[in-house]
Amino acid sequence: RKEVEQDPGPFNVPEGATVAFNCTYSNSASQSFFWYRQDCRKEPKLLMSVYSSGNEDGRFTAQLNRASQYISLLIRDSKLSDSATYLCVVNLRGTYKYIFGTGTRLKVLA
Amino acid sequence: GAVVSQHPSRVICKSGTSVKIECRSLDFQATTMFWYRQFPKQSLMLMATSNEGSKATYEQGVEKDKFLINHASLTLSTLTVTSAHPEDSSFYICSAVPGTSVSEQFFGPGTRLTVL
């Protein structure tokens, strides 16, 4: 079983749609959680950190369920520019190491 | 702030040659840097953790004699792919952790290596 699992997609959605991505992690020592965005042939860029209480940044909402070891990302009012691969990232307690999920591809269609 | 650069951005080489990739933190000191590899349509896989002034820690399955890492200063880590072969063709990305940060990594723009 992979340490961080995501549905690879692709998710093809029309502009303006709401789309949700899920991510599960297996290591209970996971401490910090992030969603990164990666465009084709580019480096990943931090989209948002994920906090236990859930957090929102504009059209993006992230949630964490430690009991179920589950993270989610919700994107509202999708834009064409949201098309990218979204990477779920987990940081293990006591280390700086990041464990990356395989990523979920999103295509927002006009 | 927190800018990380990589050089070169792209390299094409013949099989058997060695390739050096540099990773620099431009506006902060990085006691720890990471090297990742990403094959097409796959996620980033951590290759090694590079600590300034000490030996790198390699992930399972990564050959330390093939992927030489040197972290000689607080702003520079280098990855040398020795005797590169076509199967080493990949996207290599480094990241750096500021000394004061608990967990956030800042990524370089990546180096695309093609071995002919």
PDB file of C-alpha atoms in Angstrom:
ATOM      1  CA  ARG A   1       0.000   0.000   0.000  1.00  0.00           C
ATOM      2  CA  LYS A   2       1.335   3.422  -0.919  1.00  0.00           C
ATOM      3  CA  GLU A   3       1.946   5.814   1.942  1.00  0.00           C
ATOM      4  CA  VAL A   4      -0.102   8.559   0.340  1.00  0.00           C
ATOM      5  CA  GLU A   5      -2.839   7.602  -2.082  1.00  0.00           C
ATOM      6  CA  GLN A   6      -4.799   9.718  -4.507  1.00  0.00           C
ATOM      7  CA  ASP A   7      -7.133   9.040  -7.390  1.00  0.00           C
ATOM      8  CA  PRO A   8      -5.003   9.906 -10.436  1.00  0.00           C
ATOM      9  CA  GLY A   9      -7.991  11.139 -12.435  1.00  0.00           C
ATOM     10  CA  PRO A  10      -8.215  12.916 -14.765  1.00  0.00           C
ATOM     11  CA  PHE A  11     -11.174  14.864 -13.500  1.00  0.00           C
ATOM     12  CA  ASN A  12     -12.692  16.708 -16.439  1.00  0.00           C
ATOM     13  CA  VAL A  13     -15.071  19.406 -15.238  1.00  0.00           C
ATOM     14  CA  PRO A  14     -16.739  22.420 -16.871  1.00  0.00           C
ATOM     15  CA  GLU A  15     -15.840  25.941 -15.873  1.00  0.00           C
ATOM     16  CA  GLY A  16     -17.708  27.008 -12.780  1.00  0.00           C
ATOM     17  CA  ALA A  17     -18.066  23.499 -11.406  1.00  0.00           C
ATOM     18  CA  THR A  18     -17.156  22.416  -7.913  1.00  0.00           C
ATOM     19  CA  VAL A  19     -14.720  19.545  -7.675  1.00  0.00           C
ATOM     20  CA  ALA A  20     -13.330  17.622  -4.723  1.00  0.00           C
ATOM     21  CA  PHE A  21     -10.173  15.557  -4.382  1.00  0.00           C
ATOM     22  CA  ASN A  22      -9.442  13.052  -1.679  1.00  0.00           C
ATOM     23  CA  CYS A  23      -6.226  11.717  -0.284  1.00  0.00           C
ATOM     24  CA  THR A  24      -5.511   9.015   2.290  1.00  0.00           C
ATOM     25  CA  TYR A  25      -2.293   8.455   4.182  1.00  0.00           C
ATOM     26  CA  SER A  26      -1.126   5.388   6.022  1.00  0.00           C
ATOM     27  CA  ASN A  27       1.536   6.645   8.432  1.00  0.00           C
ATOM     28  CA  SER A  28       0.058   7.684  11.752  1.00  0.00           C
ATOM     29  CA  ALA A  29       3.232   9.676  12.442  1.00  0.00           C
ATOM     30  CA  SER A  30       2.180  12.144   9.780  1.00  0.00           C
ATOM     31  CA  GLN A  31       2.251  15.599  11.256  1.00  0.00           C
ATOM     32  CA  SER A  32       1.736  18.262   8.626  1.00  0.00           C
ATOM     33  CA  PHE A  33      -0.280  18.163   5.472  1.00  0.00           C
ATOM     34  CA  PHE A  34      -0.243  20.191   2.296  1.00  0.00           C
ATOM     35  CA  TRP A  35      -1.792  20.474  -1.105  1.00  0.00           C
ATOM     36  CA  TYR A  36       0.606  21.371  -3.874  1.00  0.00           C
ATOM     37  CA  ARG A  37      -0.188  22.228  -7.454  1.00  0.00           C
ATOM     38  CA  GLN A  38       2.048  21.098 -10.279  1.00  0.00           C
ATOM     39  CA  ASP A  39       1.755  22.310 -13.832  1.00  0.00           C
ATOM     40  CA  CYS A  40       3.138  20.228 -16.665  1.00  0.00           C
ATOM     41  CA  ARG A  41       6.950  20.076 -16.640  1.00  0.00           C
ATOM     42  CA  LYS A  42       7.188  22.505 -13.732  1.00  0.00           C
ATOM     43  CA  GLU A  43       8.054  22.243 -10.075  1.00  0.00           C
ATOM     44  CA  PRO A  44       5.293  21.825  -7.479  1.00  0.00           C
ATOM     45  CA  LYS A  45       4.020  24.992  -5.860  1.00  0.00           C
ATOM     46  CA  LEU A  46       2.366  25.176  -2.478  1.00  0.00           C
ATOM     47  CA  LEU A  47      -1.365  25.692  -2.794  1.00  0.00           C
ATOM     48  CA  MET A  48      -2.242  25.530   0.868  1.00  0.00           C
ATOM     49  CA  SER A  49      -1.430  23.879   4.130  1.00  0.00           C
ATOM     50  CA  VAL A  50      -4.113  21.739   5.720  1.00  0.00           C
ATOM     51  CA  TYR A  51      -5.045  22.383   9.321  1.00  0.00           C
ATOM     52  CA  SER A  52      -6.960  20.145  11.693  1.00  0.00           C
ATOM     53  CA  SER A  53      -9.848  22.553  11.902  1.00  0.00           C
ATOM     54  CA  GLY A  54     -10.087  22.868   8.140  1.00  0.00           C
ATOM     55  CA  ASN A  55      -9.142  25.985   6.278  1.00  0.00           C
ATOM     56  CA  GLU A  56     -10.232  28.022   3.328  1.00  0.00           C
ATOM     57  CA  ASP A  57      -8.365  30.227   0.887  1.00  0.00           C
ATOM     58  CA  GLY A  58     -10.635  31.889  -1.617  1.00  0.00           C
ATOM     59  CA  ARG A  59     -12.194  29.193  -3.768  1.00  0.00           C
ATOM     60  CA  PHE A  60     -10.148  26.442  -2.129  1.00  0.00           C
ATOM     61  CA  THR A  61     -11.106  24.566   1.026  1.00  0.00           C
ATOM     62  CA  ALA A  62      -8.946  21.910   2.652  1.00  0.00           C
ATOM     63  CA  GLN A  63      -9.994  19.496   5.376  1.00  0.00           C
ATOM     64  CA  LEU A  64      -8.191  16.946   7.508  1.00  0.00           C
ATOM     65  CA  ASN A  65      -9.621  13.945   9.306  1.00  0.00           C
ATOM     66  CA  ARG A  66      -6.883  12.483  11.471  1.00  0.00           C
ATOM     67  CA  ALA A  67      -9.023   9.616  12.744  1.00  0.00           C
ATOM     68  CA  SER A  68      -9.644   8.389   9.212  1.00  0.00           C
ATOM     69  CA  GLN A  69      -6.254   9.577   7.951  1.00  0.00           C
ATOM     70  CA  TYR A  70      -7.940  11.437   5.156  1.00  0.00           C
ATOM     71  CA  ILE A  71      -7.394  14.834   3.531  1.00  0.00           C
ATOM     72  CA  SER A  72      -9.577  16.611   1.046  1.00  0.00           C
ATOM     73  CA  LEU A  73      -9.429  19.609  -1.263  1.00  0.00           C
ATOM     74  CA  LEU A  74     -12.509  21.334  -2.588  1.00  0.00           C
ATOM     75  CA  ILE A  75     -12.330  23.778  -5.479  1.00  0.00           C
ATOM     76  CA  ARG A  76     -15.366  25.957  -6.104  1.00  0.00           C
ATOM     77  CA  ASP A  77     -16.174  27.902  -9.269  1.00  0.00           C
ATOM     78  CA  SER A  78     -13.428  26.154 -11.262  1.00  0.00           C
ATOM     79  CA  LYS A  79     -11.407  28.266 -13.667  1.00  0.00           C
ATOM     80  CA  LEU A  80      -9.557  27.150 -16.769  1.00  0.00           C
ATOM     81  CA  SER A  81      -6.362  28.140 -14.975  1.00  0.00           C
ATOM     82  CA  ASP A  82      -7.062  25.570 -12.263  1.00  0.00           C
ATOM     83  CA  SER A  83      -6.132  22.819 -14.733  1.00  0.00           C
ATOM     84  CA  ALA A  84      -3.113  21.128 -13.202  1.00  0.00           C
ATOM     85  CA  THR A  85      -2.079  18.141 -11.120  1.00  0.00           C
ATOM     86  CA  TYR A  86      -2.847  18.443  -7.432  1.00  0.00           C
ATOM     87  CA  LEU A  87      -0.436  16.698  -5.108  1.00  0.00           C
ATOM     88  CA  CYS A  88      -1.291  15.630  -1.603  1.00  0.00           C
ATOM     89  CA  VAL A  89       1.789  15.902   0.603  1.00  0.00           C
ATOM     90  CA  VAL A  90       2.416  14.568   4.076  1.00  0.00           C
ATOM     91  CA  ASN A  91       5.237  15.509   6.431  1.00  0.00           C
ATOM     92  CA  LEU A  92       6.327  13.002   9.051  1.00  0.00           C
ATOM     93  CA  ARG A  93       6.689  14.052  12.661  1.00  0.00           C
ATOM     94  CA  GLY A  94      10.237  14.886  13.667  1.00  0.00           C
ATOM     95  CA  THR A  95      11.536  15.092  10.114  1.00  0.00           C
ATOM     96  CA  TYR A  96      11.526  17.485   7.236  1.00  0.00           C
ATOM     97  CA  LYS A  97      10.637  14.686   4.820  1.00  0.00           C
ATOM     98  CA  TYR A  98       7.720  15.061   2.469  1.00  0.00           C
ATOM     99  CA  ILE A  99       5.822  12.080   1.150  1.00  0.00           C
ATOM    100  CA  PHE A 100       4.033  12.887  -2.086  1.00  0.00           C
ATOM    101  CA  GLY A 101       0.889  11.323  -3.409  1.00  0.00           C
ATOM    102  CA  THR A 102       0.766  10.400  -7.055  1.00  0.00           C
ATOM    103  CA  GLY A 103      -1.336  13.450  -7.799  1.00  0.00           C
ATOM    104  CA  THR A 104      -4.784  14.023  -9.223  1.00  0.00           C
ATOM    105  CA  ARG A 105      -5.084  15.571 -12.650  1.00  0.00           C
ATOM    106  CA  LEU A 106      -7.733  18.205 -13.128  1.00  0.00           C
ATOM    107  CA  LYS A 107      -8.862  19.533 -16.486  1.00  0.00           C
ATOM    108  CA  VAL A 108     -11.283  22.422 -16.466  1.00  0.00           C
ATOM    109  CA  LEU A 109     -13.086  22.659 -19.772  1.00  0.00           C
ATOM    110  CA  ALA A 110     -14.484  25.775 -21.418  1.00  0.00           C
TER     111      ALA A 110
ATOM    112  CA  GLY B   1      11.328  35.339  -0.353  1.00  0.00           C
ATOM    113  CA  ALA B   2      12.437  31.691  -0.151  1.00  0.00           C
ATOM    114  CA  VAL B   3      13.667  31.309  -3.721  1.00  0.00           C
ATOM    115  CA  VAL B   4      15.464  28.172  -4.835  1.00  0.00           C
ATOM    116  CA  SER B   5      17.281  27.945  -8.139  1.00  0.00           C
ATOM    117  CA  GLN B   6      18.548  24.959 -10.095  1.00  0.00           C
ATOM    118  CA  HIS B   7      21.103  24.800 -12.844  1.00  0.00           C
ATOM    119  CA  PRO B   8      20.980  23.678 -15.533  1.00  0.00           C
ATOM    120  CA  SER B   9      17.283  23.646 -16.324  1.00  0.00           C
ATOM    121  CA  ARG B  10      17.763  21.150 -19.090  1.00  0.00           C
ATOM    122  CA  VAL B  11      20.606  18.870 -20.075  1.00  0.00           C
ATOM    123  CA  ILE B  12      21.048  16.328 -22.831  1.00  0.00           C
ATOM    124  CA  CYS B  13      24.044  14.045 -22.617  1.00  0.00           C
ATOM    125  CA  LYS B  14      25.446  10.850 -24.019  1.00  0.00           C
ATOM    126  CA  SER B  15      25.262   7.594 -22.156  1.00  0.00           C
ATOM    127  CA  GLY B  16      28.208   7.109 -19.848  1.00  0.00           C
ATOM    128  CA  THR B  17      28.839  10.749 -19.063  1.00  0.00           C
ATOM    129  CA  SER B  18      28.384  12.378 -15.673  1.00  0.00           C
ATOM    130  CA  VAL B  19      26.050  15.275 -15.098  1.00  0.00           C
ATOM    131  CA  LYS B  20      26.147  17.739 -12.217  1.00  0.00           C
ATOM    132  CA  ILE B  21      23.039  19.598 -11.106  1.00  0.00           C
ATOM    133  CA  GLU B  22      23.243  22.536  -8.726  1.00  0.00           C
ATOM    134  CA  CYS B  23      20.602  23.611  -6.256  1.00  0.00           C
ATOM    135  CA  ARG B  24      20.900  26.995  -4.570  1.00  0.00           C
ATOM    136  CA  SER B  25      18.860  28.770  -1.956  1.00  0.00           C
ATOM    137  CA  LEU B  26      19.060  32.397  -3.029  1.00  0.00           C
ATOM    138  CA  ASP B  27      17.723  34.354  -0.088  1.00  0.00           C
ATOM    139  CA  PHE B  28      17.980  32.012   2.865  1.00  0.00           C
ATOM    140  CA  GLN B  29      20.280  29.482   4.406  1.00  0.00           C
ATOM    141  CA  ALA B  30      19.249  25.871   4.038  1.00  0.00           C
ATOM    142  CA  THR B  31      20.613  23.352   6.479  1.00  0.00           C
ATOM    143  CA  THR B  32      18.625  20.661   4.721  1.00  0.00           C
ATOM    144  CA  MET B  33      17.972  20.131   1.049  1.00  0.00           C
ATOM    145  CA  PHE B  34      16.172  17.306  -0.676  1.00  0.00           C
ATOM    146  CA  TRP B  35      16.588  15.726  -4.082  1.00  0.00           C
ATOM    147  CA  TYR B  36      13.609  14.247  -5.872  1.00  0.00           C
ATOM    148  CA  ARG B  37      13.138  12.468  -9.146  1.00  0.00           C
ATOM    149  CA  GLN B  38       9.956  12.471 -11.166  1.00  0.00           C
ATOM    150  CA  PHE B  39       9.298  10.160 -14.088  1.00  0.00           C
ATOM    151  CA  PRO B  40       6.559  11.026 -16.608  1.00  0.00           C
ATOM    152  CA  LYS B  41       3.047  10.784 -15.156  1.00  0.00           C
ATOM    153  CA  GLN B  42       4.407   9.782 -11.783  1.00  0.00           C
ATOM    154  CA  SER B  43       4.789  11.650  -8.545  1.00  0.00           C
ATOM    155  CA  LEU B  44       7.917  13.006  -6.974  1.00  0.00           C
ATOM    156  CA  MET B  45      10.040  10.341  -5.357  1.00  0.00           C
ATOM    157  CA  LEU B  46      12.497  11.382  -2.695  1.00  0.00           C
ATOM    158  CA  MET B  47      16.000  10.254  -3.570  1.00  0.00           C
ATOM    159  CA  ALA B  48      18.039  11.652  -0.711  1.00  0.00           C
ATOM    160  CA  THR B  49      18.247  14.168   2.083  1.00  0.00           C
ATOM    161  CA  SER B  50      21.235  16.450   1.943  1.00  0.00           C
ATOM    162  CA  ASN B  51      22.515  18.000   5.157  1.00  0.00           C
ATOM    163  CA  GLU B  52      25.106  20.731   5.152  1.00  0.00           C
ATOM    164  CA  GLY B  53      28.475  19.445   6.293  1.00  0.00           C
ATOM    165  CA  SER B  54      27.505  15.803   6.554  1.00  0.00           C
ATOM    166  CA  LYS B  55      26.839  12.820   4.351  1.00  0.00           C
ATOM    167  CA  ALA B  56      23.566  12.605   2.505  1.00  0.00           C
ATOM    168  CA  THR B  57      20.921  10.134   3.573  1.00  0.00           C
ATOM    169  CA  TYR B  58      19.656   8.061   0.663  1.00  0.00           C
ATOM    170  CA  GLU B  59      16.245   6.493   0.318  1.00  0.00           C
ATOM    171  CA  GLN B  60      15.944   2.773  -0.141  1.00  0.00           C
ATOM    172  CA  GLY B  61      16.768   1.710  -3.667  1.00  0.00           C
ATOM    173  CA  VAL B  62      18.775   4.807  -4.563  1.00  0.00           C
ATOM    174  CA  GLU B  63      22.409   4.042  -5.354  1.00  0.00           C
ATOM    175  CA  LYS B  64      24.613   6.441  -3.411  1.00  0.00           C
ATOM    176  CA  ASP B  65      27.613   5.727  -5.641  1.00  0.00           C
ATOM    177  CA  LYS B  66      25.630   6.638  -8.717  1.00  0.00           C
ATOM    178  CA  PHE B  67      23.929   9.739  -7.364  1.00  0.00           C
ATOM    179  CA  LEU B  68      26.605  11.715  -5.557  1.00  0.00           C
ATOM    180  CA  ILE B  69      25.386  14.510  -3.332  1.00  0.00           C
ATOM    181  CA  ASN B  70      27.491  17.270  -1.889  1.00  0.00           C
ATOM    182  CA  HIS B  71      26.155  19.967   0.422  1.00  0.00           C
ATOM    183  CA  ALA B  72      29.241  22.032   0.992  1.00  0.00           C
ATOM    184  CA  SER B  73      27.587  25.250   2.085  1.00  0.00           C
ATOM    185  CA  LEU B  74      24.334  26.481   3.556  1.00  0.00           C
ATOM    186  CA  THR B  75      23.156  27.682   0.157  1.00  0.00           C
ATOM    187  CA  LEU B  76      24.376  25.033  -2.263  1.00  0.00           C
ATOM    188  CA  SER B  77      23.810  21.336  -2.799  1.00  0.00           C
ATOM    189  CA  THR B  78      24.902  19.438  -5.881  1.00  0.00           C
ATOM    190  CA  LEU B  79      23.693  16.166  -7.347  1.00  0.00           C
ATOM    191  CA  THR B  80      26.001  14.359  -9.730  1.00  0.00           C
ATOM    192  CA  VAL B  81      24.558  11.568 -11.833  1.00  0.00           C
ATOM    193  CA  THR B  82      27.585   9.445 -12.600  1.00  0.00           C
ATOM    194  CA  SER B  83      27.822   7.341 -15.747  1.00  0.00           C
ATOM    195  CA  ALA B  84      24.331   8.315 -16.779  1.00  0.00           C
ATOM    196  CA  HIS B  85      22.210   5.890 -18.769  1.00  0.00           C
ATOM    197  CA  PRO B  86      18.941   6.379 -20.637  1.00  0.00           C
ATOM    198  CA  GLU B  87      16.958   5.021 -17.695  1.00  0.00           C
ATOM    199  CA  ASP B  88      18.274   7.948 -15.626  1.00  0.00           C
ATOM    200  CA  SER B  89      16.411  10.354 -17.892  1.00  0.00           C
ATOM    201  CA  SER B  90      13.995  12.124 -15.617  1.00  0.00           C
ATOM    202  CA  PHE B  91      12.978  15.414 -14.032  1.00  0.00           C
ATOM    203  CA  TYR B  92      15.186  16.110 -11.026  1.00  0.00           C
ATOM    204  CA  ILE B  93      13.889  18.612  -8.486  1.00  0.00           C
ATOM    205  CA  CYS B  94      15.544  19.912  -5.368  1.00  0.00           C
ATOM    206  CA  SER B  95      13.976  21.573  -2.393  1.00  0.00           C
ATOM    207  CA  ALA B  96      15.345  23.450   0.561  1.00  0.00           C
ATOM    208  CA  VAL B  97      14.234  23.988   4.121  1.00  0.00           C
ATOM    209  CA  PRO B  98      15.062  27.263   5.845  1.00  0.00           C
ATOM    210  CA  GLY B  99      16.783  26.726   9.137  1.00  0.00           C
ATOM    211  CA  THR B 100      13.900  28.243  11.060  1.00  0.00           C
ATOM    212  CA  SER B 101      11.123  26.310   9.307  1.00  0.00           C
ATOM    213  CA  VAL B 102       9.692  23.185  10.828  1.00  0.00           C
ATOM    214  CA  SER B 103       8.300  21.647   7.722  1.00  0.00           C
ATOM    215  CA  GLU B 104       7.836  23.860   4.686  1.00  0.00           C
ATOM    216  CA  GLN B 105      10.023  23.026   1.723  1.00  0.00           C
ATOM    217  CA  PHE B 106      10.725  25.404  -1.147  1.00  0.00           C
ATOM    218  CA  PHE B 107      11.236  23.823  -4.514  1.00  0.00           C
ATOM    219  CA  GLY B 108      13.632  24.608  -7.303  1.00  0.00           C
ATOM    220  CA  PRO B 109      12.346  24.783 -10.883  1.00  0.00           C
ATOM    221  CA  GLY B 110      13.743  21.366 -11.740  1.00  0.00           C
ATOM    222  CA  THR B 111      16.277  19.964 -14.182  1.00  0.00           C
ATOM    223  CA  ARG B 112      15.176  17.845 -17.086  1.00  0.00           C
ATOM    224  CA  LEU B 113      17.835  15.260 -17.875  1.00  0.00           C
ATOM    225  CA  THR B 114      17.803  13.353 -21.132  1.00  0.00           C
ATOM    226  CA  VAL B 115      20.414  10.668 -21.621  1.00  0.00           C
ATOM    227  CA  LEU B 116      20.811   9.490 -25.187  1.00  0.00           C
TER     228      LEU B 116
END
